[in-house]
mmCIF file of C-alpha atoms and ligand atoms in Angstrom:
data_model
loop_
_atom_site.group_PDB
_atom_site.id
_atom_site.type_symbol
_atom_site.label_atom_id
_atom_site.label_comp_id
_atom_site.label_asym_id
_atom_site.label_seq_id
_atom_site.Cartn_x
_atom_site.Cartn_y
_atom_site.Cartn_z
ATOM 1 C CA MET A 1 -63.539 15.228 1.126
ATOM 2 C CA ARG A 2 -62.884 18.532 -0.424
ATOM 3 C CA ILE A 3 -64.711 21.124 -0.236
ATOM 4 C CA THR A 4 -64.926 24.562 -2.532
ATOM 5 C CA ILE A 5 -65.575 27.150 -1.022
ATOM 6 C CA VAL A 6 -67.434 30.562 -3.067
ATOM 7 C CA ALA A 7 -66.690 33.726 -2.399
ATOM 8 C CA GLY A 8 -67.949 36.599 -4.785
ATOM 9 C CA ALA A 9 -68.743 39.997 -2.609
ATOM 10 C CA ARG A 10 -68.378 41.218 0.516
ATOM 11 C CA PRO A 11 -70.269 39.918 3.132
ATOM 12 C CA ASN A 12 -69.617 36.621 1.761
ATOM 13 C CA PHE A 13 -65.914 37.197 2.371
ATOM 14 C CA ILE A 14 -67.139 37.788 6.206
ATOM 15 C CA LYS A 15 -68.446 34.562 6.116
ATOM 16 C CA ILE A 16 -65.894 32.615 4.463
ATOM 17 C CA ALA A 17 -62.772 33.697 6.742
ATOM 18 C CA PRO A 18 -64.465 31.642 9.813
ATOM 19 C CA ILE A 19 -65.191 28.940 8.457
ATOM 20 C CA ILE A 20 -62.023 28.254 6.832
ATOM 21 C CA LYS A 21 -60.095 29.209 9.703
ATOM 22 C CA ALA A 22 -62.165 26.232 11.161
ATOM 23 C CA ILE A 23 -61.370 24.372 7.880
ATOM 24 C CA GLU A 24 -57.503 24.516 8.741
ATOM 25 C CA LYS A 25 -58.363 23.880 12.676
ATOM 26 C CA LYS A 26 -59.675 20.130 11.307
ATOM 27 C CA GLN A 27 -56.674 19.856 9.229
ATOM 28 C CA ASP A 28 -54.206 20.661 12.262
ATOM 29 C CA ASN A 29 -56.258 17.688 13.779
ATOM 30 C CA GLY A 30 -55.547 15.047 11.314
ATOM 31 C CA ALA A 31 -59.559 15.133 9.258
ATOM 32 C CA LEU A 32 -58.058 14.470 5.616
ATOM 33 C CA VAL A 33 -60.272 17.706 4.730
ATOM 34 C CA SER A 34 -59.201 20.538 1.583
ATOM 35 C CA TYR A 35 -60.807 23.062 0.152
ATOM 36 C CA ARG A 36 -59.397 25.966 -2.546
ATOM 37 C CA LEU A 37 -60.898 28.861 -2.293
ATOM 38 C CA VAL A 38 -63.024 30.199 -5.288
ATOM 39 C CA HIS A 39 -63.490 33.930 -5.861
ATOM 40 C CA THR A 40 -65.810 34.843 -7.981
ATOM 41 C CA GLY A 41 -65.036 38.437 -8.583
ATOM 42 C CA GLN A 42 -68.667 39.809 -8.094
ATOM 43 C CA HIS A 43 -66.980 42.339 -6.126
ATOM 44 C CA TYR A 44 -63.941 43.845 -6.771
ATOM 45 C CA ASP A 45 -62.779 47.315 -5.866
ATOM 46 C CA LYS A 46 -60.155 47.211 -2.976
ATOM 47 C CA ASN A 47 -61.946 48.531 -0.668
ATOM 48 C CA LEU A 48 -64.779 45.972 -0.997
ATOM 49 C CA SER A 49 -63.132 43.257 -2.093
ATOM 50 C CA ASP A 50 -58.792 43.429 -1.250
ATOM 51 C CA THR A 51 -59.467 44.819 2.454
ATOM 52 C CA PHE A 52 -61.394 42.109 3.334
ATOM 53 C CA PHE A 53 -59.142 39.562 2.982
ATOM 54 C CA GLU A 54 -56.270 40.883 4.532
ATOM 55 C CA GLU A 55 -58.053 42.431 7.447
ATOM 56 C CA LEU A 56 -59.609 38.940 8.006
ATOM 57 C CA ASN A 57 -57.275 37.534 7.469
ATOM 58 C CA ILE A 58 -58.420 35.049 4.634
ATOM 59 C CA PRO A 59 -55.932 33.205 2.358
ATOM 60 C CA PHE A 60 -55.208 33.752 -1.010
ATOM 61 C CA PRO A 61 -57.918 32.432 -3.449
ATOM 62 C CA ASN A 62 -57.281 29.680 -5.483
ATOM 63 C CA ALA A 63 -58.502 30.709 -8.157
ATOM 64 C CA ASN A 64 -60.037 34.312 -9.511
ATOM 65 C CA LEU A 65 -63.403 34.147 -12.385
ATOM 66 C CA GLU A 66 -63.109 37.971 -12.528
ATOM 67 C CA VAL A 67 -66.574 37.996 -13.885
ATOM 68 C CA LYS A 68 -67.347 42.115 -12.576
ATOM 69 C CA SER A 69 -69.957 44.540 -12.831
ATOM 70 C CA GLY A 70 -73.047 43.303 -15.606
ATOM 71 C CA SER A 71 -77.225 42.858 -15.444
ATOM 72 C CA GLN A 72 -78.244 39.483 -13.776
ATOM 73 C CA ALA A 73 -78.530 37.847 -15.850
ATOM 74 C CA GLU A 74 -75.189 38.846 -17.548
ATOM 75 C CA GLN A 75 -73.277 38.290 -14.181
ATOM 76 C CA THR A 76 -75.611 35.103 -12.938
ATOM 77 C CA ALA A 77 -74.179 33.762 -16.921
ATOM 78 C CA ALA A 78 -71.191 34.749 -16.741
ATOM 79 C CA ILE A 79 -70.179 33.116 -12.924
ATOM 80 C CA MET A 80 -72.054 29.843 -14.058
ATOM 81 C CA ILE A 81 -69.517 29.357 -17.464
ATOM 82 C CA ALA A 82 -66.306 30.661 -15.859
ATOM 83 C CA PHE A 83 -67.254 27.982 -12.623
ATOM 84 C CA GLU A 84 -68.268 25.554 -15.125
ATOM 85 C CA LYS A 85 -65.044 25.435 -16.150
ATOM 86 C CA GLU A 86 -63.319 25.346 -13.201
ATOM 87 C CA LEU A 87 -65.518 22.968 -10.873
ATOM 88 C CA LEU A 88 -63.809 20.454 -13.973
ATOM 89 C CA ASN A 89 -60.392 21.448 -13.475
ATOM 90 C CA HIS A 90 -61.252 21.254 -10.705
ATOM 91 C CA PRO A 91 -63.225 18.065 -9.141
ATOM 92 C CA THR A 92 -64.660 18.064 -5.899
ATOM 93 C CA ASP A 93 -66.750 16.066 -3.919
ATOM 94 C CA LEU A 94 -68.919 19.647 -2.392
ATOM 95 C CA VAL A 95 -69.053 23.242 -2.583
ATOM 96 C CA LEU A 96 -69.818 25.520 -0.630
ATOM 97 C CA VAL A 97 -72.020 29.099 -1.394
ATOM 98 C CA VAL A 98 -73.279 31.243 1.614
ATOM 99 C CA GLY A 99 -75.848 33.796 1.545
ATOM 100 C CA ASP A 100 -77.865 35.116 -1.274
ATOM 101 C CA VAL A 101 -76.452 36.885 -3.832
ATOM 102 C CA ASN A 102 -75.147 36.123 -7.582
ATOM 103 C CA SER A 103 -72.683 34.166 -7.744
ATOM 104 C CA THR A 104 -74.323 31.786 -4.648
ATOM 105 C CA MET A 105 -76.805 30.686 -6.959
ATOM 106 C CA ALA A 106 -74.468 30.646 -10.228
ATOM 107 C CA CYS A 107 -72.336 28.405 -8.490
ATOM 108 C CA ALA A 108 -75.074 25.892 -6.912
ATOM 109 C CA ILE A 109 -76.627 25.523 -9.912
ATOM 110 C CA VAL A 110 -73.658 24.489 -11.846
ATOM 111 C CA ALA A 111 -72.503 22.380 -9.293
ATOM 112 C CA LYS A 112 -75.484 20.687 -8.906
ATOM 113 C CA LYS A 113 -75.300 20.136 -12.796
ATOM 114 C CA LEU A 114 -72.528 18.229 -12.640
ATOM 115 C CA ASN A 115 -73.749 16.511 -10.565
ATOM 116 C CA ILE A 116 -71.731 17.343 -7.210
ATOM 117 C CA LYS A 117 -73.287 17.792 -3.771
ATOM 118 C CA VAL A 118 -74.195 21.597 -2.551
ATOM 119 C CA CYS A 119 -74.230 23.150 1.088
ATOM 120 C CA HIS A 120 -75.881 26.170 1.829
ATOM 121 C CA VAL A 121 -75.161 28.293 4.608
ATOM 122 C CA GLU A 122 -77.426 31.101 5.878
ATOM 123 C CA ALA A 123 -79.528 28.278 4.233
ATOM 124 C CA GLY A 124 -84.220 28.814 4.570
ATOM 125 C CA ILE A 125 -84.038 32.407 5.036
ATOM 126 C CA ARG A 126 -87.108 34.017 2.783
ATOM 127 C CA SER A 127 -88.716 37.650 3.122
ATOM 128 C CA GLY A 128 -91.278 36.597 0.551
ATOM 129 C CA ASP A 129 -90.357 40.054 -1.208
ATOM 130 C CA MET A 130 -89.363 38.885 -4.798
ATOM 131 C CA THR A 131 -88.448 42.533 -6.037
ATOM 132 C CA MET A 132 -85.226 41.450 -4.042
ATOM 133 C CA PRO A 133 -83.133 40.133 -6.525
ATOM 134 C CA GLU A 134 -81.716 38.159 -3.232
ATOM 135 C CA GLU A 135 -84.859 36.790 -2.649
ATOM 136 C CA ILE A 136 -84.134 34.877 -6.084
ATOM 137 C CA ASN A 137 -80.656 33.429 -5.473
ATOM 138 C CA ARG A 138 -82.432 31.915 -1.654
ATOM 139 C CA ILE A 139 -85.204 30.383 -3.129
ATOM 140 C CA VAL A 140 -83.407 28.709 -7.160
ATOM 141 C CA THR A 141 -80.253 27.793 -4.202
ATOM 142 C CA ASP A 142 -82.487 25.858 -1.921
ATOM 143 C CA SER A 143 -84.181 24.516 -4.460
ATOM 144 C CA ILE A 144 -80.750 22.413 -5.070
ATOM 145 C CA THR A 145 -78.842 22.844 -2.118
ATOM 146 C CA ASP A 146 -78.554 19.007 -0.514
ATOM 147 C CA TYR A 147 -77.217 20.319 3.233
ATOM 148 C CA PHE A 148 -78.381 23.032 4.591
ATOM 149 C CA PHE A 149 -77.142 24.847 7.476
ATOM 150 C CA THR A 150 -79.277 28.177 9.097
ATOM 151 C CA THR A 151 -79.417 30.449 11.186
ATOM 152 C CA SER A 152 -82.594 30.044 13.240
ATOM 153 C CA ILE A 153 -85.183 27.209 13.288
ATOM 154 C CA TRP A 154 -87.477 30.048 11.601
ATOM 155 C CA ALA A 155 -85.664 29.282 8.588
ATOM 156 C CA GLY A 156 -85.515 25.056 8.973
ATOM 157 C CA GLU A 157 -89.323 25.621 8.881
ATOM 158 C CA ASN A 158 -89.479 27.997 6.223
ATOM 159 C CA LEU A 159 -87.353 24.807 4.799
ATOM 160 C CA ILE A 160 -89.762 22.019 5.675
ATOM 161 C CA LYS A 161 -92.508 23.540 3.663
ATOM 162 C CA THR A 162 -90.777 23.344 1.153
ATOM 163 C CA GLY A 163 -90.293 19.865 1.041
ATOM 164 C CA VAL A 164 -86.717 19.853 2.297
ATOM 165 C CA ASP A 165 -86.069 16.445 4.896
ATOM 166 C CA PRO A 166 -85.184 17.232 8.304
ATOM 167 C CA LEU A 167 -82.366 15.508 8.444
ATOM 168 C CA ASN A 168 -80.849 17.089 5.632
ATOM 169 C CA ILE A 169 -81.562 20.613 8.095
ATOM 170 C CA HIS A 170 -78.977 21.320 10.398
ATOM 171 C CA PHE A 171 -79.218 24.639 13.082
ATOM 172 C CA VAL A 172 -75.849 25.748 14.144
ATOM 173 C CA GLY A 173 -75.798 29.087 14.299
ATOM 174 C CA ASN A 174 -74.650 32.436 12.196
ATOM 175 C CA VAL A 175 -70.807 32.448 11.099
ATOM 176 C CA MET A 176 -71.216 36.394 10.400
ATOM 177 C CA ILE A 177 -71.423 36.310 13.913
ATOM 178 C CA ASP A 178 -68.463 33.869 14.623
ATOM 179 C CA THR A 179 -66.764 36.424 12.531
ATOM 180 C CA LEU A 180 -67.520 38.783 14.864
ATOM 181 C CA TYR A 181 -66.358 37.526 18.215
ATOM 182 C CA GLN A 182 -63.639 37.077 16.495
ATOM 183 C CA ASN A 183 -62.309 40.274 15.541
ATOM 184 C CA LEU A 184 -63.906 41.951 18.626
ATOM 185 C CA ASP A 185 -60.655 43.248 20.404
ATOM 186 C CA ARG A 186 -59.330 44.203 16.753
ATOM 187 C CA ILE A 187 -61.953 46.442 15.938
ATOM 188 C CA THR A 188 -59.762 50.218 15.037
ATOM 189 C CA PRO A 189 -61.586 53.469 14.645
ATOM 190 C CA PRO A 190 -60.676 54.906 11.142
ATOM 191 C CA SER A 191 -58.864 57.744 10.977
ATOM 192 C CA PHE A 192 -61.545 60.370 10.264
ATOM 193 C CA TRP A 193 -62.782 59.263 13.908
ATOM 194 C CA GLU A 194 -60.207 62.206 15.693
ATOM 195 C CA GLU A 195 -60.838 64.802 12.143
ATOM 196 C CA TYR A 196 -64.775 64.726 12.244
ATOM 197 C CA LYS A 197 -64.019 64.707 16.018
ATOM 198 C CA LEU A 198 -66.797 61.724 16.812
ATOM 199 C CA GLU A 199 -67.002 60.284 20.656
ATOM 200 C CA LYS A 200 -69.033 56.898 21.425
ATOM 201 C CA GLU A 201 -72.388 57.656 20.889
ATOM 202 C CA ASN A 202 -72.096 60.918 19.778
ATOM 203 C CA TYR A 203 -72.873 59.192 15.733
ATOM 204 C CA VAL A 204 -75.419 57.223 13.922
ATOM 205 C CA ILE A 205 -74.292 55.009 11.170
ATOM 206 C CA LEU A 206 -76.344 55.153 7.350
ATOM 207 C CA THR A 207 -75.552 52.685 4.801
ATOM 208 C CA LEU A 208 -77.815 52.272 1.489
ATOM 209 C CA HIS A 209 -77.503 49.907 -1.170
ATOM 210 C CA ARG A 210 -80.636 48.338 -1.898
ATOM 211 C CA PRO A 211 -82.545 49.133 -5.271
ATOM 212 C CA SER A 212 -85.449 50.037 -3.272
ATOM 213 C CA ASN A 213 -83.940 52.551 -1.882
ATOM 214 C CA VAL A 214 -81.287 53.802 -3.957
ATOM 215 C CA ASP A 215 -82.173 53.804 -7.806
ATOM 216 C CA GLN A 216 -84.531 56.546 -7.826
ATOM 217 C CA GLU A 217 -82.066 59.814 -7.986
ATOM 218 C CA HIS A 218 -84.606 62.181 -6.281
ATOM 219 C CA GLU A 219 -85.383 60.133 -4.253
ATOM 220 C CA LEU A 220 -82.656 58.844 -2.324
ATOM 221 C CA VAL A 221 -81.754 62.805 -2.422
ATOM 222 C CA GLN A 222 -85.557 63.597 -0.419
ATOM 223 C CA LEU A 223 -84.516 60.415 2.323
ATOM 224 C CA LEU A 224 -81.012 61.170 3.014
ATOM 225 C CA LYS A 225 -81.961 65.125 3.474
ATOM 226 C CA GLY A 226 -84.969 64.254 5.853
ATOM 227 C CA ILE A 227 -82.483 61.660 7.893
ATOM 228 C CA ASP A 228 -80.665 65.095 8.068
ATOM 229 C CA ALA A 229 -83.513 66.587 9.256
ATOM 230 C CA LEU A 230 -83.738 63.914 11.800
ATOM 231 C CA VAL A 231 -81.624 63.304 13.379
ATOM 232 C CA GLN A 232 -80.120 66.583 14.801
ATOM 233 C CA ASP A 233 -78.271 66.638 17.511
ATOM 234 C CA LYS A 234 -75.764 64.339 16.231
ATOM 235 C CA LYS A 235 -73.193 63.070 13.497
ATOM 236 C CA ILE A 236 -74.284 60.631 10.630
ATOM 237 C CA VAL A 237 -71.239 58.794 9.189
ATOM 238 C CA PHE A 238 -72.083 57.703 5.795
ATOM 239 C CA PRO A 239 -70.254 55.024 4.391
ATOM 240 C CA ILE A 240 -71.360 54.673 1.241
ATOM 241 C CA HIS A 241 -71.173 52.107 -1.364
ATOM 242 C CA PRO A 242 -70.491 52.092 -4.954
ATOM 243 C CA ARG A 243 -73.498 51.142 -6.385
ATOM 244 C CA THR A 244 -75.131 54.551 -3.887
ATOM 245 C CA LYS A 245 -72.160 56.508 -5.447
ATOM 246 C CA ALA A 246 -72.724 56.437 -9.659
ATOM 247 C CA ILE A 247 -76.284 57.260 -8.722
ATOM 248 C CA LEU A 248 -75.220 60.026 -6.547
ATOM 249 C CA GLY A 249 -72.665 61.024 -8.598
ATOM 250 C CA GLU A 250 -69.694 63.996 -8.077
ATOM 251 C CA SER A 251 -72.905 66.503 -6.589
ATOM 252 C CA ASN A 252 -72.261 67.763 -3.649
ATOM 253 C CA PHE A 253 -74.947 68.383 -0.708
ATOM 254 C CA ASP A 254 -75.632 70.274 1.483
ATOM 255 C CA PHE A 255 -75.377 68.803 4.245
ATOM 256 C CA LYS A 256 -76.096 69.352 8.168
ATOM 257 C CA ASN A 257 -75.016 66.645 9.926
ATOM 258 C CA ILE A 258 -74.097 63.777 6.946
ATOM 259 C CA ILE A 259 -70.601 63.325 6.340
ATOM 260 C CA MET A 260 -69.942 60.475 3.256
ATOM 261 C CA VAL A 261 -67.467 58.183 3.563
ATOM 262 C CA GLU A 262 -65.408 55.301 1.782
ATOM 263 C CA PRO A 263 -67.076 52.115 2.395
ATOM 264 C CA GLN A 264 -64.750 50.562 5.249
ATOM 265 C CA GLY A 265 -62.456 47.961 6.106
ATOM 266 C CA TYR A 266 -64.206 45.115 8.589
ATOM 267 C CA LEU A 267 -62.084 46.656 11.463
ATOM 268 C CA ASN A 268 -63.215 50.327 11.736
ATOM 269 C CA PHE A 269 -66.683 48.761 10.238
ATOM 270 C CA MET A 270 -67.106 47.239 13.111
ATOM 271 C CA TYR A 271 -65.759 50.041 15.474
ATOM 272 C CA LEU A 272 -68.144 52.148 14.491
ATOM 273 C CA ILE A 273 -70.984 50.545 14.779
ATOM 274 C CA LYS A 274 -70.283 48.928 18.115
ATOM 275 C CA ASN A 275 -69.852 52.436 19.518
ATOM 276 C CA SER A 276 -72.008 53.804 17.184
ATOM 277 C CA PHE A 277 -75.008 54.907 19.087
ATOM 278 C CA ALA A 278 -77.776 53.714 16.509
ATOM 279 C CA VAL A 279 -77.902 52.362 12.869
ATOM 280 C CA ILE A 280 -79.974 53.697 10.188
ATOM 281 C CA SER A 281 -79.396 51.181 7.246
ATOM 282 C CA ASP A 282 -80.746 48.383 4.297
ATOM 283 C CA SER A 283 -78.362 46.608 5.386
ATOM 284 C CA GLY A 284 -79.775 41.805 6.446
ATOM 285 C CA GLY A 285 -75.989 41.353 8.305
ATOM 286 C CA ILE A 286 -75.498 44.721 9.674
ATOM 287 C CA SER A 287 -79.321 44.294 11.622
ATOM 288 C CA GLU A 288 -77.554 40.467 12.697
ATOM 289 C CA GLU A 289 -74.273 42.900 14.445
ATOM 290 C CA THR A 290 -76.265 45.366 15.529
ATOM 291 C CA THR A 291 -78.329 43.123 17.519
ATOM 292 C CA VAL A 292 -75.959 40.887 18.629
ATOM 293 C CA LEU A 293 -74.006 44.869 19.642
ATOM 294 C CA GLY A 294 -77.258 46.029 21.637
ATOM 295 C CA ILE A 295 -77.364 48.305 18.734
ATOM 296 C CA PRO A 296 -80.428 50.449 17.848
ATOM 297 C CA CYS A 297 -80.805 49.366 13.845
ATOM 298 C CA PHE A 298 -83.743 50.738 12.279
ATOM 299 C CA THR A 299 -83.803 48.750 8.975
ATOM 300 C CA MET A 300 -85.109 51.181 6.039
ATOM 301 C CA ARG A 301 -86.932 47.880 4.546
ATOM 302 C CA ASN A 302 -90.683 46.320 4.067
ATOM 303 C CA SER A 303 -89.925 43.408 4.940
ATOM 304 C CA THR A 304 -86.768 41.326 6.981
ATOM 305 C CA GLU A 305 -85.928 37.669 5.705
ATOM 306 C CA ARG A 306 -83.863 38.087 9.544
ATOM 307 C CA PRO A 307 -87.316 38.445 11.115
ATOM 308 C CA GLU A 308 -85.625 37.359 14.993
ATOM 309 C CA THR A 309 -83.219 40.060 14.818
ATOM 310 C CA ILE A 310 -87.259 41.812 15.654
ATOM 311 C CA SER A 311 -87.933 39.811 18.327
ATOM 312 C CA ILE A 312 -85.563 39.250 19.672
ATOM 313 C CA GLY A 313 -83.074 41.358 18.541
ATOM 314 C CA THR A 314 -82.390 45.484 19.035
ATOM 315 C CA ASN A 315 -83.840 45.555 15.212
ATOM 316 C CA THR A 316 -87.120 47.931 13.560
ATOM 317 C CA LEU A 317 -88.405 47.591 10.344
ATOM 318 C CA VAL A 318 -89.413 50.827 9.118
ATOM 319 C CA GLY A 319 -89.712 51.240 5.452
ATOM 320 C CA THR A 320 -88.302 52.712 2.651
ATOM 321 C CA SER A 321 -89.704 56.316 3.544
ATOM 322 C CA ILE A 322 -88.666 58.843 6.617
ATOM 323 C CA ILE A 323 -92.179 59.300 7.709
ATOM 324 C CA GLN A 324 -91.880 55.713 9.362
ATOM 325 C CA LEU A 325 -88.332 56.582 10.641
ATOM 326 C CA ARG A 326 -89.285 59.517 11.699
ATOM 327 C CA LYS A 327 -92.379 57.889 13.959
ATOM 328 C CA SER A 328 -90.050 54.924 14.997
ATOM 329 C CA TYR A 329 -86.138 57.047 15.443
ATOM 330 C CA THR A 330 -88.391 59.911 17.629
ATOM 331 C CA GLU A 331 -90.226 56.676 20.120
ATOM 332 C CA PHE A 332 -86.615 55.306 20.295
ATOM 333 C CA ILE A 333 -84.944 58.864 21.603
ATOM 334 C CA GLN A 334 -87.955 59.569 23.672
ATOM 335 C CA ASN A 335 -88.644 55.617 25.379
ATOM 336 C CA GLY A 336 -84.073 54.506 24.703
ATOM 337 C CA ILE A 337 -84.201 51.181 24.313
ATOM 338 C CA ARG A 338 -85.915 48.622 24.535
ATOM 339 C CA LYS A 339 -84.953 44.900 26.663
ATOM 340 C CA ALA A 340 -83.588 42.297 23.212
ATOM 341 C CA GLY A 341 -81.227 39.580 23.426
ATOM 342 C CA ILE A 342 -78.972 37.157 20.750
ATOM 343 C CA PRO A 343 -80.366 35.181 18.784
ATOM 344 C CA ASP A 344 -79.768 30.852 20.282
ATOM 345 C CA LEU A 345 -76.828 29.282 18.997
ATOM 346 C CA TRP A 346 -74.950 32.820 17.897
ATOM 347 C CA ASP A 347 -72.259 32.451 19.540
ATOM 348 C CA GLY A 348 -69.323 32.474 17.596
ATOM 349 C CA CYS A 349 -69.143 28.415 16.942
ATOM 350 C CA ALA A 350 -71.126 28.497 13.560
ATOM 351 C CA SER A 351 -68.490 27.196 11.550
ATOM 352 C CA GLU A 352 -67.668 24.414 13.875
ATOM 353 C CA ARG A 353 -70.458 22.583 13.291
ATOM 354 C CA ILE A 354 -70.172 23.170 9.762
ATOM 355 C CA ILE A 355 -66.989 21.165 9.647
ATOM 356 C CA ASP A 356 -68.066 18.507 12.503
ATOM 357 C CA LEU A 357 -71.486 17.735 10.083
ATOM 358 C CA LEU A 358 -69.793 17.734 6.795
ATOM 359 C CA LEU A 359 -67.481 15.231 7.850
ATOM 360 C CA THR A 360 -69.447 12.982 9.079
ATOM 361 C CA LYS A 361 -71.959 12.776 5.642
HETATM 362 N N1 UDP B 401 -69.737 46.597 6.016
HETATM 363 C C1 UDP B 401 -68.113 47.036 6.076
HETATM 364 N N2 UDP B 401 -67.996 48.595 5.601
HETATM 365 C C2 UDP B 401 -69.311 48.895 5.460
HETATM 366 C C3 UDP B 401 -70.225 48.539 5.043
HETATM 367 C C4 UDP B 401 -70.662 47.127 5.386
HETATM 368 O O1 UDP B 401 -67.526 46.195 6.792
HETATM 369 O O2 UDP B 401 -68.448 50.313 5.160
HETATM 370 C C5 UDP B 401 -70.151 45.070 6.548
HETATM 371 C C6 UDP B 401 -70.542 44.839 7.790
HETATM 372 O O3 UDP B 401 -70.656 43.950 8.334
HETATM 373 C C7 UDP B 401 -71.867 44.061 7.388
HETATM 374 C C8 UDP B 401 -71.706 42.651 5.554
HETATM 375 O O4 UDP B 401 -70.085 44.415 5.231
HETATM 376 O O5 UDP B 401 -72.400 43.288 8.325
HETATM 377 C C9 UDP B 401 -72.153 43.008 4.825
HETATM 378 O O6 UDP B 401 -73.116 44.242 4.522
HETATM 379 P P1 UDP B 401 -73.551 44.878 3.021
HETATM 380 O O7 UDP B 401 -74.547 45.692 3.134
HETATM 381 O O8 UDP B 401 -72.813 45.701 1.770
HETATM 382 O O9 UDP B 401 -74.718 43.487 2.873
HETATM 383 P P2 UDP B 401 -75.690 42.817 2.956
HETATM 384 O O10 UDP B 401 -75.419 42.339 4.281
HETATM 385 O O11 UDP B 401 -76.918 43.558 2.937
HETATM 386 O O12 UDP B 401 -76.130 41.874 1.990
#
């Protein structure tokens, strides 16, 4: 079987790393499977791309479509045009896409129209929020996917509601968590750890990059000021996403506690998360990682496509204003961490299950 693996953005790189390892393990055991890695170039900053390839030992891509930035339509169209040429020049049996970025949807459409089977890893999750570009990407991708690999029973139920044949839905666990387990003994403090006198549990991690939080400069600055005032006795380490940086510009803010740093590589970032007091974020992936690590996470969104991080894990949804965050964070300071667990099959073996299943197709 020939598999073309697509990756375009930071969370994709983290998800494909263990899948590639699982394929290579099968090859070592004599299985007739090969892969071709296509980087669409959706994320191209060193901090968001190359660093992840180096740190997670992901092979150099066989092709880079170099689409770079653009509006939603420009980027999706550029990926489709380039990926169609890629597939015509390099025939394959299966296109494997992960997550919910524009590359996921664009490449799934191109593959399906060329009558190539599509496999979606992290299928079926839904926020119900159609203002999120990711939700549209999820719905379109799942409407043309052949093999659905899910992170929860709930995601499978979402797919069944839309008429997907249950025989094509495979609850395998979470590839993001495979990467976490595979690298926990390699995580390492960032170079600024000493400079800022960071100590275990004496700081909070903050990440924000969703349009609903960062696209209006005034609201973003007010939110940051509110967070700076809320977390009074701790430093707040804020690895700032390029999208957020572009909105804030080069202005110098006089924050008492917030320390702005570059987006972190995976090994430094996971060290920071694992040793933090709490996390404030609008990221989906981070709510999964904090769940597994048992770190309290306050998600600055009105909905989540990962409800198990709330019902089982350590995640609390706090909306996009400082008001609810203040309430939830204050309750947490008063009551401490609530008891939480790890969702079923988030055990580090999802990628092997995926490849085992694909090789039976
Ligand atoms: N991440 C990282 N460094 C950072 C911020 C995030 O390595 O400075 C990793 C982290 O593992 C996270 C993943 O990137 O789960 C994806 O994060 P992002 O918020 O970009 O994407 P989302 O999960 O919201 O789609």
